[in-house]
C-alpha cells in the first residue's frame, strides 16, 4: 500500500512480512541454481554475473524483511535500496557476455563489433553505470536532509539511465546482427573455408579427356586406373544455417530477460526522479511487481534458457 514517510519510516509503509520472506526464498533458490549451473557447465564468469546478482537481491530483500520488523530503523531501508538498485547491473553484464558468445559461434563477420570489442564496450558501460549508482547511493545515505537525499537519488537515476542506454544499444546491435545473419549479409570478409580432397573423377571420366591434378607426362597405366582426387571447397555453412536450436532458445531467453529488465529500469528511473517521499517510492505494490518480480523472472528465465546449452 501507499503511505507517508514523514513520520520517520523511510519506506513510507511497513513491508509485508510474508512477501519479503517469499522473495528472499525465491531469489535464494534461483541463485543456488545459477551457481550450480555455473559449476556444472564450468562457465566461471556466470558466478560474478548471474550468481552475484542473485546474492545482491537476496540481501536487498533481506533488508526489506528486516524493515518489516523495524520500519523506523534506517539501515534496513538503505540496505534494500542499494542492493536492489545495484544487483541487476551484474545480470546485464552476464547477458552481454552471452551474446558475445553467440556472435563467436554464429559468425563475427555479421557483427559491427568483434566479440572481444563487444564485451569490453558493454561491460565498461555496465561498470560505469554501477559506479554512478554507487556514488549516488553514497550521497543519499550520507545526506542529513531530504533535499540532500533527493540529490543523491538523482545521481542514482543517472546510473540507471546509463544502464538503459547500454541495454538499448545492446538490443539495437542484437537486432541488426540477427537480421544480417538471417539475410546472410556479412559486414566483414567471411573466413575462407578449407579445401578438401574428394574422389570425384572415375577412370572412365578421365579416359574421356578430363584433366586431373595427377595427370602428368610418363604416368603409368596402373596410375591411370586409380580414381582421381580433385581438390574442392565445400559449400560454406552460412547465415541462419549456423543458428542451431539451442542458440535460438538462448536468444529467446535473452529477449525475455531484456524485456523484464527494461520494465524494471523504467520503473526505478521514474521512482527515484519522484524523490524519496514521492507517491511511487512509497507504494509497496509497485515495488513488488515492477522491481522484485521483474528481476526474479529474468533470473528464472536464464535458469531455464541457460548459456550452458551453447
PDB file of C-alpha atoms in Angstrom:
ATOM      1  CA  UNK A   1       0.000   0.000   0.000  1.00  0.00           C
ATOM      2  CA  UNK A   2       0.909   3.704  -0.158  1.00  0.00           C
ATOM      3  CA  UNK A   3       1.629   5.731   2.962  1.00  0.00           C
ATOM      4  CA  UNK A   4       3.722   8.667   4.070  1.00  0.00           C
ATOM      5  CA  UNK A   5       7.344   8.540   5.197  1.00  0.00           C
ATOM      6  CA  UNK A   6       7.443  11.866   7.028  1.00  0.00           C
ATOM      7  CA  UNK A   7       6.999  10.087  10.374  1.00  0.00           C
ATOM      8  CA  UNK A   8      10.479   8.539  10.331  1.00  0.00           C
ATOM      9  CA  UNK A   9       9.588   5.411   8.373  1.00  0.00           C
ATOM     10  CA  UNK A  10      11.831   5.739   5.303  1.00  0.00           C
ATOM     11  CA  UNK A  11       9.857   3.099   3.404  1.00  0.00           C
ATOM     12  CA  UNK A  12       6.649   5.074   3.675  1.00  0.00           C
ATOM     13  CA  UNK A  13       4.916   1.806   4.567  1.00  0.00           C
ATOM     14  CA  UNK A  14       5.628  -1.343   6.553  1.00  0.00           C
ATOM     15  CA  UNK A  15       6.901  -4.021   4.115  1.00  0.00           C
ATOM     16  CA  UNK A  16       4.652  -7.083   4.173  1.00  0.00           C
ATOM     17  CA  UNK A  17       6.430  -9.841   6.085  1.00  0.00           C
ATOM     18  CA  UNK A  18       5.327 -12.837   4.016  1.00  0.00           C
ATOM     19  CA  UNK A  19       6.006 -11.126   0.689  1.00  0.00           C
ATOM     20  CA  UNK A  20       9.539 -10.119   1.666  1.00  0.00           C
ATOM     21  CA  UNK A  21      10.215 -13.627   3.034  1.00  0.00           C
ATOM     22  CA  UNK A  22       8.873 -15.158  -0.196  1.00  0.00           C
ATOM     23  CA  UNK A  23      11.185 -13.037  -2.355  1.00  0.00           C
ATOM     24  CA  UNK A  24      14.184 -13.860  -0.137  1.00  0.00           C
ATOM     25  CA  UNK A  25      13.440 -17.571  -0.585  1.00  0.00           C
ATOM     26  CA  UNK A  26      12.825 -17.394  -4.345  1.00  0.00           C
ATOM     27  CA  UNK A  27      15.918 -15.301  -5.048  1.00  0.00           C
ATOM     28  CA  UNK A  28      17.949 -17.694  -2.878  1.00  0.00           C
ATOM     29  CA  UNK A  29      16.693 -20.678  -4.901  1.00  0.00           C
ATOM     30  CA  UNK A  30      17.427 -19.165  -8.327  1.00  0.00           C
ATOM     31  CA  UNK A  31      20.870 -18.063  -7.091  1.00  0.00           C
ATOM     32  CA  UNK A  32      21.706 -21.568  -5.869  1.00  0.00           C
ATOM     33  CA  UNK A  33      20.598 -22.982  -9.237  1.00  0.00           C
ATOM     34  CA  UNK A  34      22.676 -20.409 -11.147  1.00  0.00           C
ATOM     35  CA  UNK A  35      25.722 -21.234  -9.028  1.00  0.00           C
ATOM     36  CA  UNK A  36      25.197 -24.956  -9.561  1.00  0.00           C
ATOM     37  CA  UNK A  37      24.792 -24.461 -13.318  1.00  0.00           C
ATOM     38  CA  UNK A  38      27.985 -22.379 -13.470  1.00  0.00           C
ATOM     39  CA  UNK A  39      29.909 -25.153 -11.719  1.00  0.00           C
ATOM     40  CA  UNK A  40      28.305 -27.947 -13.767  1.00  0.00           C
ATOM     41  CA  UNK A  41      28.957 -26.323 -17.144  1.00  0.00           C
ATOM     42  CA  UNK A  42      32.291 -24.814 -15.966  1.00  0.00           C
ATOM     43  CA  UNK A  43      31.236 -21.338 -17.120  1.00  0.00           C
ATOM     44  CA  UNK A  44      33.040 -19.423 -14.400  1.00  0.00           C
ATOM     45  CA  UNK A  45      32.011 -15.906 -15.450  1.00  0.00           C
ATOM     46  CA  UNK A  46      28.423 -16.795 -14.508  1.00  0.00           C
ATOM     47  CA  UNK A  47      29.406 -16.590 -10.827  1.00  0.00           C
ATOM     48  CA  UNK A  48      30.452 -12.880 -10.790  1.00  0.00           C
ATOM     49  CA  UNK A  49      27.464 -12.017 -13.001  1.00  0.00           C
ATOM     50  CA  UNK A  50      24.239 -14.033 -12.609  1.00  0.00           C
ATOM     51  CA  UNK A  51      25.070 -15.507  -9.185  1.00  0.00           C
ATOM     52  CA  UNK A  52      26.254 -12.177  -7.719  1.00  0.00           C
ATOM     53  CA  UNK A  53      23.068 -10.507  -8.965  1.00  0.00           C
ATOM     54  CA  UNK A  54      21.054 -13.150  -7.120  1.00  0.00           C
ATOM     55  CA  UNK A  55      23.104 -12.751  -3.942  1.00  0.00           C
ATOM     56  CA  UNK A  56      22.577  -8.988  -4.047  1.00  0.00           C
ATOM     57  CA  UNK A  57      18.832  -9.456  -4.469  1.00  0.00           C
ATOM     58  CA  UNK A  58      18.767 -11.871  -1.523  1.00  0.00           C
ATOM     59  CA  UNK A  59      20.488  -9.219   0.619  1.00  0.00           C
ATOM     60  CA  UNK A  60      18.180  -6.489  -0.676  1.00  0.00           C
ATOM     61  CA  UNK A  61      15.041  -8.445   0.143  1.00  0.00           C
ATOM     62  CA  UNK A  62      16.535  -9.496   3.465  1.00  0.00           C
ATOM     63  CA  UNK A  63      16.761  -5.751   4.168  1.00  0.00           C
ATOM     64  CA  UNK A  64      13.084  -5.410   3.347  1.00  0.00           C
ATOM     65  CA  UNK A  65      12.327  -8.390   5.594  1.00  0.00           C
ATOM     66  CA  UNK A  66      14.274  -6.667   8.364  1.00  0.00           C
ATOM     67  CA  UNK A  67      12.346  -3.466   7.634  1.00  0.00           C
ATOM     68  CA  UNK A  68       9.053  -5.297   8.050  1.00  0.00           C
ATOM     69  CA  UNK A  69      10.034  -5.835  11.689  1.00  0.00           C
ATOM     70  CA  UNK A  70      11.805  -2.499  12.261  1.00  0.00           C
ATOM     71  CA  UNK A  71      10.407   0.004   9.740  1.00  0.00           C
ATOM     72  CA  UNK A  72      11.666   3.036  11.668  1.00  0.00           C
ATOM     73  CA  UNK A  73      15.329   1.956  11.520  1.00  0.00           C
ATOM     74  CA  UNK A  74      17.220   3.494   8.582  1.00  0.00           C
ATOM     75  CA  UNK A  75      19.724   0.655   7.967  1.00  0.00           C
ATOM     76  CA  UNK A  76      17.193  -1.840   6.506  1.00  0.00           C
ATOM     77  CA  UNK A  77      15.944   0.815   4.092  1.00  0.00           C
ATOM     78  CA  UNK A  78      19.447   1.736   2.916  1.00  0.00           C
ATOM     79  CA  UNK A  79      20.373  -1.946   2.628  1.00  0.00           C
ATOM     80  CA  UNK A  80      17.407  -2.769   0.409  1.00  0.00           C
ATOM     81  CA  UNK A  81      17.579   0.361  -1.749  1.00  0.00           C
ATOM     82  CA  UNK A  82      21.281  -0.076  -2.555  1.00  0.00           C
ATOM     83  CA  UNK A  83      21.217  -3.841  -3.137  1.00  0.00           C
ATOM     84  CA  UNK A  84      18.095  -3.862  -5.317  1.00  0.00           C
ATOM     85  CA  UNK A  85      19.433  -0.993  -7.454  1.00  0.00           C
ATOM     86  CA  UNK A  86      22.991  -2.310  -7.919  1.00  0.00           C
ATOM     87  CA  UNK A  87      22.359  -6.048  -8.360  1.00  0.00           C
ATOM     88  CA  UNK A  88      20.700  -6.146 -11.825  1.00  0.00           C
ATOM     89  CA  UNK A  89      23.841  -4.495 -13.255  1.00  0.00           C
ATOM     90  CA  UNK A  90      25.636  -7.829 -12.778  1.00  0.00           C
ATOM     91  CA  UNK A  91      22.814  -9.668 -14.543  1.00  0.00           C
ATOM     92  CA  UNK A  92      23.026  -7.429 -17.611  1.00  0.00           C
ATOM     93  CA  UNK A  93      26.824  -7.890 -17.655  1.00  0.00           C
ATOM     94  CA  UNK A  94      26.281 -11.645 -17.892  1.00  0.00           C
ATOM     95  CA  UNK A  95      23.762 -11.174 -20.710  1.00  0.00           C
ATOM     96  CA  UNK A  96      26.326  -9.102 -22.655  1.00  0.00           C
ATOM     97  CA  UNK A  97      28.800 -11.988 -22.264  1.00  0.00           C
ATOM     98  CA  UNK A  98      26.202 -14.479 -23.537  1.00  0.00           C
ATOM     99  CA  UNK A  99      25.501 -12.522 -26.707  1.00  0.00           C
ATOM    100  CA  UNK A 100      29.224 -12.085 -27.316  1.00  0.00           C
ATOM    101  CA  UNK A 101      29.484 -15.880 -27.128  1.00  0.00           C
ATOM    102  CA  UNK A 102      26.643 -16.233 -29.672  1.00  0.00           C
ATOM    103  CA  UNK A 103      28.449 -13.838 -32.042  1.00  0.00           C
ATOM    104  CA  UNK A 104      31.547 -16.030 -31.813  1.00  0.00           C
ATOM    105  CA  UNK A 105      29.548 -19.193 -32.570  1.00  0.00           C
ATOM    106  CA  UNK A 106      27.347 -17.910 -35.392  1.00  0.00           C
ATOM    107  CA  UNK A 107      29.900 -15.667 -37.099  1.00  0.00           C
ATOM    108  CA  UNK A 108      31.769 -12.465 -36.149  1.00  0.00           C
ATOM    109  CA  UNK A 109      31.579 -11.363 -39.791  1.00  0.00           C
ATOM    110  CA  UNK A 110      27.930 -10.318 -39.287  1.00  0.00           C
ATOM    111  CA  UNK A 111      28.677  -8.074 -36.297  1.00  0.00           C
ATOM    112  CA  UNK A 112      29.811  -4.458 -36.379  1.00  0.00           C
ATOM    113  CA  UNK A 113      31.870  -5.179 -33.281  1.00  0.00           C
ATOM    114  CA  UNK A 114      34.234  -8.093 -32.814  1.00  0.00           C
ATOM    115  CA  UNK A 115      33.225 -10.356 -29.892  1.00  0.00           C
ATOM    116  CA  UNK A 116      36.105  -9.058 -27.721  1.00  0.00           C
ATOM    117  CA  UNK A 117      35.380  -5.390 -28.548  1.00  0.00           C
ATOM    118  CA  UNK A 118      31.680  -6.004 -27.950  1.00  0.00           C
ATOM    119  CA  UNK A 119      32.321  -7.460 -24.493  1.00  0.00           C
ATOM    120  CA  UNK A 120      34.763  -4.685 -23.491  1.00  0.00           C
ATOM    121  CA  UNK A 121      32.413  -1.911 -24.681  1.00  0.00           C
ATOM    122  CA  UNK A 122      29.274  -3.107 -22.931  1.00  0.00           C
ATOM    123  CA  UNK A 123      30.960  -4.300 -19.741  1.00  0.00           C
ATOM    124  CA  UNK A 124      32.631  -0.859 -19.497  1.00  0.00           C
ATOM    125  CA  UNK A 125      29.221   0.831 -19.807  1.00  0.00           C
ATOM    126  CA  UNK A 126      27.838  -1.523 -17.170  1.00  0.00           C
ATOM    127  CA  UNK A 127      30.697  -0.786 -14.766  1.00  0.00           C
ATOM    128  CA  UNK A 128      30.289   2.967 -15.344  1.00  0.00           C
ATOM    129  CA  UNK A 129      26.564   2.638 -14.545  1.00  0.00           C
ATOM    130  CA  UNK A 130      27.414   0.756 -11.354  1.00  0.00           C
ATOM    131  CA  UNK A 131      29.938   3.409 -10.280  1.00  0.00           C
ATOM    132  CA  UNK A 132      27.450   6.264 -10.868  1.00  0.00           C
ATOM    133  CA  UNK A 133      24.759   4.394  -8.929  1.00  0.00           C
ATOM    134  CA  UNK A 134      27.227   3.776  -6.085  1.00  0.00           C
ATOM    135  CA  UNK A 135      28.180   7.456  -5.900  1.00  0.00           C
ATOM    136  CA  UNK A 136      24.513   8.452  -5.802  1.00  0.00           C
ATOM    137  CA  UNK A 137      23.770   5.823  -3.174  1.00  0.00           C
ATOM    138  CA  UNK A 138      26.620   7.100  -1.002  1.00  0.00           C
ATOM    139  CA  UNK A 139      25.407  10.694  -1.301  1.00  0.00           C
ATOM    140  CA  UNK A 140      21.859   9.707  -0.416  1.00  0.00           C
ATOM    141  CA  UNK A 141      22.995   7.598   2.552  1.00  0.00           C
ATOM    142  CA  UNK A 142      25.234  10.333   3.955  1.00  0.00           C
ATOM    143  CA  UNK A 143      22.695  13.148   3.488  1.00  0.00           C
ATOM    144  CA  UNK A 144      21.298  14.806   6.608  1.00  0.00           C
ATOM    145  CA  UNK A 145      18.359  16.409   4.823  1.00  0.00           C
ATOM    146  CA  UNK A 146      15.658  15.215   2.442  1.00  0.00           C
ATOM    147  CA  UNK A 147      16.959  17.667  -0.160  1.00  0.00           C
ATOM    148  CA  UNK A 148      20.427  16.120   0.027  1.00  0.00           C
ATOM    149  CA  UNK A 149      18.990  12.612  -0.186  1.00  0.00           C
ATOM    150  CA  UNK A 150      16.985  13.591  -3.265  1.00  0.00           C
ATOM    151  CA  UNK A 151      20.168  14.914  -4.926  1.00  0.00           C
ATOM    152  CA  UNK A 152      21.763  11.515  -4.342  1.00  0.00           C
ATOM    153  CA  UNK A 153      18.682   9.844  -5.797  1.00  0.00           C
ATOM    154  CA  UNK A 154      19.027  11.879  -8.993  1.00  0.00           C
ATOM    155  CA  UNK A 155      22.662  10.743  -9.332  1.00  0.00           C
ATOM    156  CA  UNK A 156      21.482   7.151  -8.919  1.00  0.00           C
ATOM    157  CA  UNK A 157      18.974   7.802 -11.705  1.00  0.00           C
ATOM    158  CA  UNK A 158      21.908   8.787 -13.914  1.00  0.00           C
ATOM    159  CA  UNK A 159      23.414   5.353 -13.315  1.00  0.00           C
ATOM    160  CA  UNK A 160      20.146   3.573 -14.097  1.00  0.00           C
ATOM    161  CA  UNK A 161      19.721   5.698 -17.229  1.00  0.00           C
ATOM    162  CA  UNK A 162      23.252   4.814 -18.358  1.00  0.00           C
ATOM    163  CA  UNK A 163      22.366   1.163 -17.861  1.00  0.00           C
ATOM    164  CA  UNK A 164      19.244   1.657 -20.004  1.00  0.00           C
ATOM    165  CA  UNK A 165      21.380   3.268 -22.720  1.00  0.00           C
ATOM    166  CA  UNK A 166      23.686   0.233 -22.653  1.00  0.00           C
ATOM    167  CA  UNK A 167      20.729  -2.164 -22.871  1.00  0.00           C
ATOM    168  CA  UNK A 168      19.190  -0.135 -25.726  1.00  0.00           C
ATOM    169  CA  UNK A 169      22.442  -0.216 -27.729  1.00  0.00           C
ATOM    170  CA  UNK A 170      22.713  -3.914 -26.961  1.00  0.00           C
ATOM    171  CA  UNK A 171      19.196  -4.518 -28.325  1.00  0.00           C
ATOM    172  CA  UNK A 172      19.886  -2.460 -31.482  1.00  0.00           C
ATOM    173  CA  UNK A 173      23.144  -4.312 -32.188  1.00  0.00           C
ATOM    174  CA  UNK A 174      21.482  -7.647 -31.437  1.00  0.00           C
ATOM    175  CA  UNK A 175      18.572  -6.961 -33.822  1.00  0.00           C
ATOM    176  CA  UNK A 176      20.858  -5.755 -36.628  1.00  0.00           C
ATOM    177  CA  UNK A 177      23.139  -8.762 -36.149  1.00  0.00           C
ATOM    178  CA  UNK A 178      20.274 -11.262 -36.355  1.00  0.00           C
ATOM    179  CA  UNK A 179      18.844  -9.548 -39.456  1.00  0.00           C
ATOM    180  CA  UNK A 180      22.253  -9.751 -41.148  1.00  0.00           C
ATOM    181  CA  UNK A 181      22.586 -13.405 -40.158  1.00  0.00           C
ATOM    182  CA  UNK A 182      19.089 -14.209 -41.447  1.00  0.00           C
ATOM    183  CA  UNK A 183      19.713 -12.459 -44.777  1.00  0.00           C
ATOM    184  CA  UNK A 184      23.334 -13.679 -44.904  1.00  0.00           C
ATOM    185  CA  UNK A 185      24.774 -10.179 -45.298  1.00  0.00           C
ATOM    186  CA  UNK A 186      28.172 -10.132 -43.556  1.00  0.00           C
ATOM    187  CA  UNK A 187      29.886  -6.814 -42.773  1.00  0.00           C
ATOM    188  CA  UNK A 188      33.400  -8.237 -42.653  1.00  0.00           C
ATOM    189  CA  UNK A 189      35.069 -10.730 -45.046  1.00  0.00           C
ATOM    190  CA  UNK A 190      33.955 -14.276 -44.371  1.00  0.00           C
ATOM    191  CA  UNK A 191      36.733 -16.664 -43.256  1.00  0.00           C
ATOM    192  CA  UNK A 192      37.827 -18.904 -46.135  1.00  0.00           C
ATOM    193  CA  UNK A 193      36.598 -22.484 -45.932  1.00  0.00           C
ATOM    194  CA  UNK A 194      39.418 -25.069 -46.045  1.00  0.00           C
ATOM    195  CA  UNK A 195      39.720 -27.061 -49.262  1.00  0.00           C
ATOM    196  CA  UNK A 196      39.295 -30.822 -49.074  1.00  0.00           C
ATOM    197  CA  UNK A 197      40.259 -33.670 -51.384  1.00  0.00           C
ATOM    198  CA  UNK A 198      37.313 -35.633 -52.801  1.00  0.00           C
ATOM    199  CA  UNK A 199      37.259 -38.640 -55.143  1.00  0.00           C
ATOM    200  CA  UNK A 200      35.189 -37.214 -57.968  1.00  0.00           C
ATOM    201  CA  UNK A 201      36.538 -38.490 -61.266  1.00  0.00           C
ATOM    202  CA  UNK A 202      36.441 -42.137 -62.324  1.00  0.00           C
ATOM    203  CA  UNK A 203      38.914 -43.733 -64.762  1.00  0.00           C
ATOM    204  CA  UNK A 204      36.117 -43.651 -67.370  1.00  0.00           C
ATOM    205  CA  UNK A 205      35.729 -39.908 -66.999  1.00  0.00           C
ATOM    206  CA  UNK A 206      39.467 -39.465 -67.260  1.00  0.00           C
ATOM    207  CA  UNK A 207      39.581 -41.555 -70.393  1.00  0.00           C
ATOM    208  CA  UNK A 208      37.108 -39.123 -71.887  1.00  0.00           C
ATOM    209  CA  UNK A 209      39.701 -36.381 -71.563  1.00  0.00           C
ATOM    210  CA  UNK A 210      39.039 -34.963 -68.084  1.00  0.00           C
ATOM    211  CA  UNK A 211      42.038 -33.172 -66.621  1.00  0.00           C
ATOM    212  CA  UNK A 212      43.011 -34.121 -63.089  1.00  0.00           C
ATOM    213  CA  UNK A 213      45.694 -32.947 -60.699  1.00  0.00           C
ATOM    214  CA  UNK A 214      47.823 -36.133 -61.053  1.00  0.00           C
ATOM    215  CA  UNK A 215      47.873 -36.361 -64.869  1.00  0.00           C
ATOM    216  CA  UNK A 216      51.469 -35.834 -65.992  1.00  0.00           C
ATOM    217  CA  UNK A 217      53.937 -36.990 -68.625  1.00  0.00           C
ATOM    218  CA  UNK A 218      55.207 -40.528 -68.013  1.00  0.00           C
ATOM    219  CA  UNK A 219      52.203 -41.607 -65.915  1.00  0.00           C
ATOM    220  CA  UNK A 220      51.853 -45.403 -65.930  1.00  0.00           C
ATOM    221  CA  UNK A 221      48.702 -47.300 -66.970  1.00  0.00           C
ATOM    222  CA  UNK A 222      48.356 -48.511 -63.358  1.00  0.00           C
ATOM    223  CA  UNK A 223      48.350 -44.933 -62.122  1.00  0.00           C
ATOM    224  CA  UNK A 224      45.779 -44.002 -64.750  1.00  0.00           C
ATOM    225  CA  UNK A 225      43.465 -46.723 -63.473  1.00  0.00           C
ATOM    226  CA  UNK A 226      43.288 -45.103 -59.995  1.00  0.00           C
ATOM    227  CA  UNK A 227      40.394 -42.762 -59.132  1.00  0.00           C
ATOM    228  CA  UNK A 228      41.335 -39.122 -59.479  1.00  0.00           C
ATOM    229  CA  UNK A 229      41.445 -36.778 -56.499  1.00  0.00           C
ATOM    230  CA  UNK A 230      40.011 -33.325 -57.102  1.00  0.00           C
ATOM    231  CA  UNK A 231      40.547 -30.597 -54.533  1.00  0.00           C
ATOM    232  CA  UNK A 232      37.299 -28.732 -53.952  1.00  0.00           C
ATOM    233  CA  UNK A 233      35.968 -26.329 -51.335  1.00  0.00           C
ATOM    234  CA  UNK A 234      32.786 -27.456 -49.576  1.00  0.00           C
ATOM    235  CA  UNK A 235      29.773 -25.191 -49.691  1.00  0.00           C
ATOM    236  CA  UNK A 236      30.133 -22.932 -46.624  1.00  0.00           C
ATOM    237  CA  UNK A 237      27.531 -23.118 -43.877  1.00  0.00           C
ATOM    238  CA  UNK A 238      26.454 -19.503 -43.577  1.00  0.00           C
ATOM    239  CA  UNK A 239      23.803 -17.259 -42.157  1.00  0.00           C
ATOM    240  CA  UNK A 240      20.810 -18.731 -40.420  1.00  0.00           C
ATOM    241  CA  UNK A 241      22.087 -22.286 -41.050  1.00  0.00           C
ATOM    242  CA  UNK A 242      24.550 -21.736 -38.206  1.00  0.00           C
ATOM    243  CA  UNK A 243      21.824 -20.803 -35.737  1.00  0.00           C
ATOM    244  CA  UNK A 244      21.114 -24.106 -34.008  1.00  0.00           C
ATOM    245  CA  UNK A 245      18.009 -24.856 -31.953  1.00  0.00           C
ATOM    246  CA  UNK A 246      19.952 -24.233 -28.720  1.00  0.00           C
ATOM    247  CA  UNK A 247      21.188 -20.854 -29.948  1.00  0.00           C
ATOM    248  CA  UNK A 248      17.615 -19.885 -30.884  1.00  0.00           C
ATOM    249  CA  UNK A 249      16.395 -20.849 -27.418  1.00  0.00           C
ATOM    250  CA  UNK A 250      19.216 -18.827 -25.834  1.00  0.00           C
ATOM    251  CA  UNK A 251      18.286 -15.820 -27.980  1.00  0.00           C
ATOM    252  CA  UNK A 252      14.675 -16.218 -26.834  1.00  0.00           C
ATOM    253  CA  UNK A 253      15.881 -16.251 -23.219  1.00  0.00           C
ATOM    254  CA  UNK A 254      17.891 -13.059 -23.753  1.00  0.00           C
ATOM    255  CA  UNK A 255      14.898 -11.306 -25.355  1.00  0.00           C
ATOM    256  CA  UNK A 256      12.557 -12.262 -22.488  1.00  0.00           C
ATOM    257  CA  UNK A 257      15.071 -11.287 -19.786  1.00  0.00           C
ATOM    258  CA  UNK A 258      15.797  -7.975 -21.551  1.00  0.00           C
ATOM    259  CA  UNK A 259      12.086  -7.064 -21.542  1.00  0.00           C
ATOM    260  CA  UNK A 260      11.863  -7.750 -17.790  1.00  0.00           C
ATOM    261  CA  UNK A 261      14.979  -5.675 -17.062  1.00  0.00           C
ATOM    262  CA  UNK A 262      13.730  -2.822 -19.247  1.00  0.00           C
ATOM    263  CA  UNK A 263      10.410  -2.685 -17.379  1.00  0.00           C
ATOM    264  CA  UNK A 264      12.255  -2.612 -14.067  1.00  0.00           C
ATOM    265  CA  UNK A 265      14.715   0.092 -15.216  1.00  0.00           C
ATOM    266  CA  UNK A 266      11.914   2.388 -16.409  1.00  0.00           C
ATOM    267  CA  UNK A 267      10.126   1.940 -13.074  1.00  0.00           C
ATOM    268  CA  UNK A 268      13.258   2.671 -10.990  1.00  0.00           C
ATOM    269  CA  UNK A 269      14.028   5.773 -13.044  1.00  0.00           C
ATOM    270  CA  UNK A 270      10.548   7.211 -12.512  1.00  0.00           C
ATOM    271  CA  UNK A 271      10.596   6.137  -8.853  1.00  0.00           C
ATOM    272  CA  UNK A 272      13.845   7.925  -7.965  1.00  0.00           C
ATOM    273  CA  UNK A 273      13.077  11.032 -10.022  1.00  0.00           C
ATOM    274  CA  UNK A 274       9.896  11.275  -7.967  1.00  0.00           C
ATOM    275  CA  UNK A 275      12.006  11.681  -4.789  1.00  0.00           C
ATOM    276  CA  UNK A 276      12.341   9.698  -1.570  1.00  0.00           C
ATOM    277  CA  UNK A 277       8.928  10.748  -0.288  1.00  0.00           C
ATOM    278  CA  UNK A 278       7.029  10.624  -3.604  1.00  0.00           C
ATOM    279  CA  UNK A 279       3.918   8.528  -4.216  1.00  0.00           C
ATOM    280  CA  UNK A 280       5.813   5.921  -6.301  1.00  0.00           C
ATOM    281  CA  UNK A 281       8.643   5.006  -3.935  1.00  0.00           C
ATOM    282  CA  UNK A 282       6.166   4.781  -1.040  1.00  0.00           C
ATOM    283  CA  UNK A 283       3.947   2.292  -2.885  1.00  0.00           C
ATOM    284  CA  UNK A 284       4.851  -1.266  -1.882  1.00  0.00           C
ATOM    285  CA  UNK A 285       2.797  -2.993  -4.578  1.00  0.00           C
ATOM    286  CA  UNK A 286       4.542  -1.115  -7.374  1.00  0.00           C
ATOM    287  CA  UNK A 287       7.940  -2.118  -5.986  1.00  0.00           C
ATOM    288  CA  UNK A 288       6.976  -5.776  -5.580  1.00  0.00           C
ATOM    289  CA  UNK A 289       5.565  -6.052  -9.112  1.00  0.00           C
ATOM    290  CA  UNK A 290       7.818  -3.741 -11.139  1.00  0.00           C
ATOM    291  CA  UNK A 291      11.146  -4.417  -9.433  1.00  0.00           C
ATOM    292  CA  UNK A 292      11.254  -7.674  -7.492  1.00  0.00           C
ATOM    293  CA  UNK A 293       9.058  -9.705  -9.816  1.00  0.00           C
ATOM    294  CA  UNK A 294      10.784  -8.447 -12.986  1.00  0.00           C
ATOM    295  CA  UNK A 295      14.312  -9.328 -11.827  1.00  0.00           C
ATOM    296  CA  UNK A 296      13.161 -12.656 -10.407  1.00  0.00           C
ATOM    297  CA  UNK A 297      11.503 -13.587 -13.723  1.00  0.00           C
ATOM    298  CA  UNK A 298      14.632 -12.517 -15.641  1.00  0.00           C
ATOM    299  CA  UNK A 299      16.823 -14.732 -13.455  1.00  0.00           C
ATOM    300  CA  UNK A 300      14.476 -17.727 -13.685  1.00  0.00           C
ATOM    301  CA  UNK A 301      14.260 -17.285 -17.470  1.00  0.00           C
ATOM    302  CA  UNK A 302      18.056 -17.545 -17.654  1.00  0.00           C
ATOM    303  CA  UNK A 303      17.938 -20.623 -15.409  1.00  0.00           C
ATOM    304  CA  UNK A 304      15.657 -22.346 -17.917  1.00  0.00           C
ATOM    305  CA  UNK A 305      17.152 -20.952 -21.145  1.00  0.00           C
ATOM    306  CA  UNK A 306      20.744 -21.221 -19.960  1.00  0.00           C
ATOM    307  CA  UNK A 307      24.048 -20.341 -21.717  1.00  0.00           C
ATOM    308  CA  UNK A 308      25.328 -23.795 -20.789  1.00  0.00           C
ATOM    309  CA  UNK A 309      23.325 -25.057 -23.781  1.00  0.00           C
ATOM    310  CA  UNK A 310      25.578 -23.160 -26.204  1.00  0.00           C
TER     311      UNK A 310
END
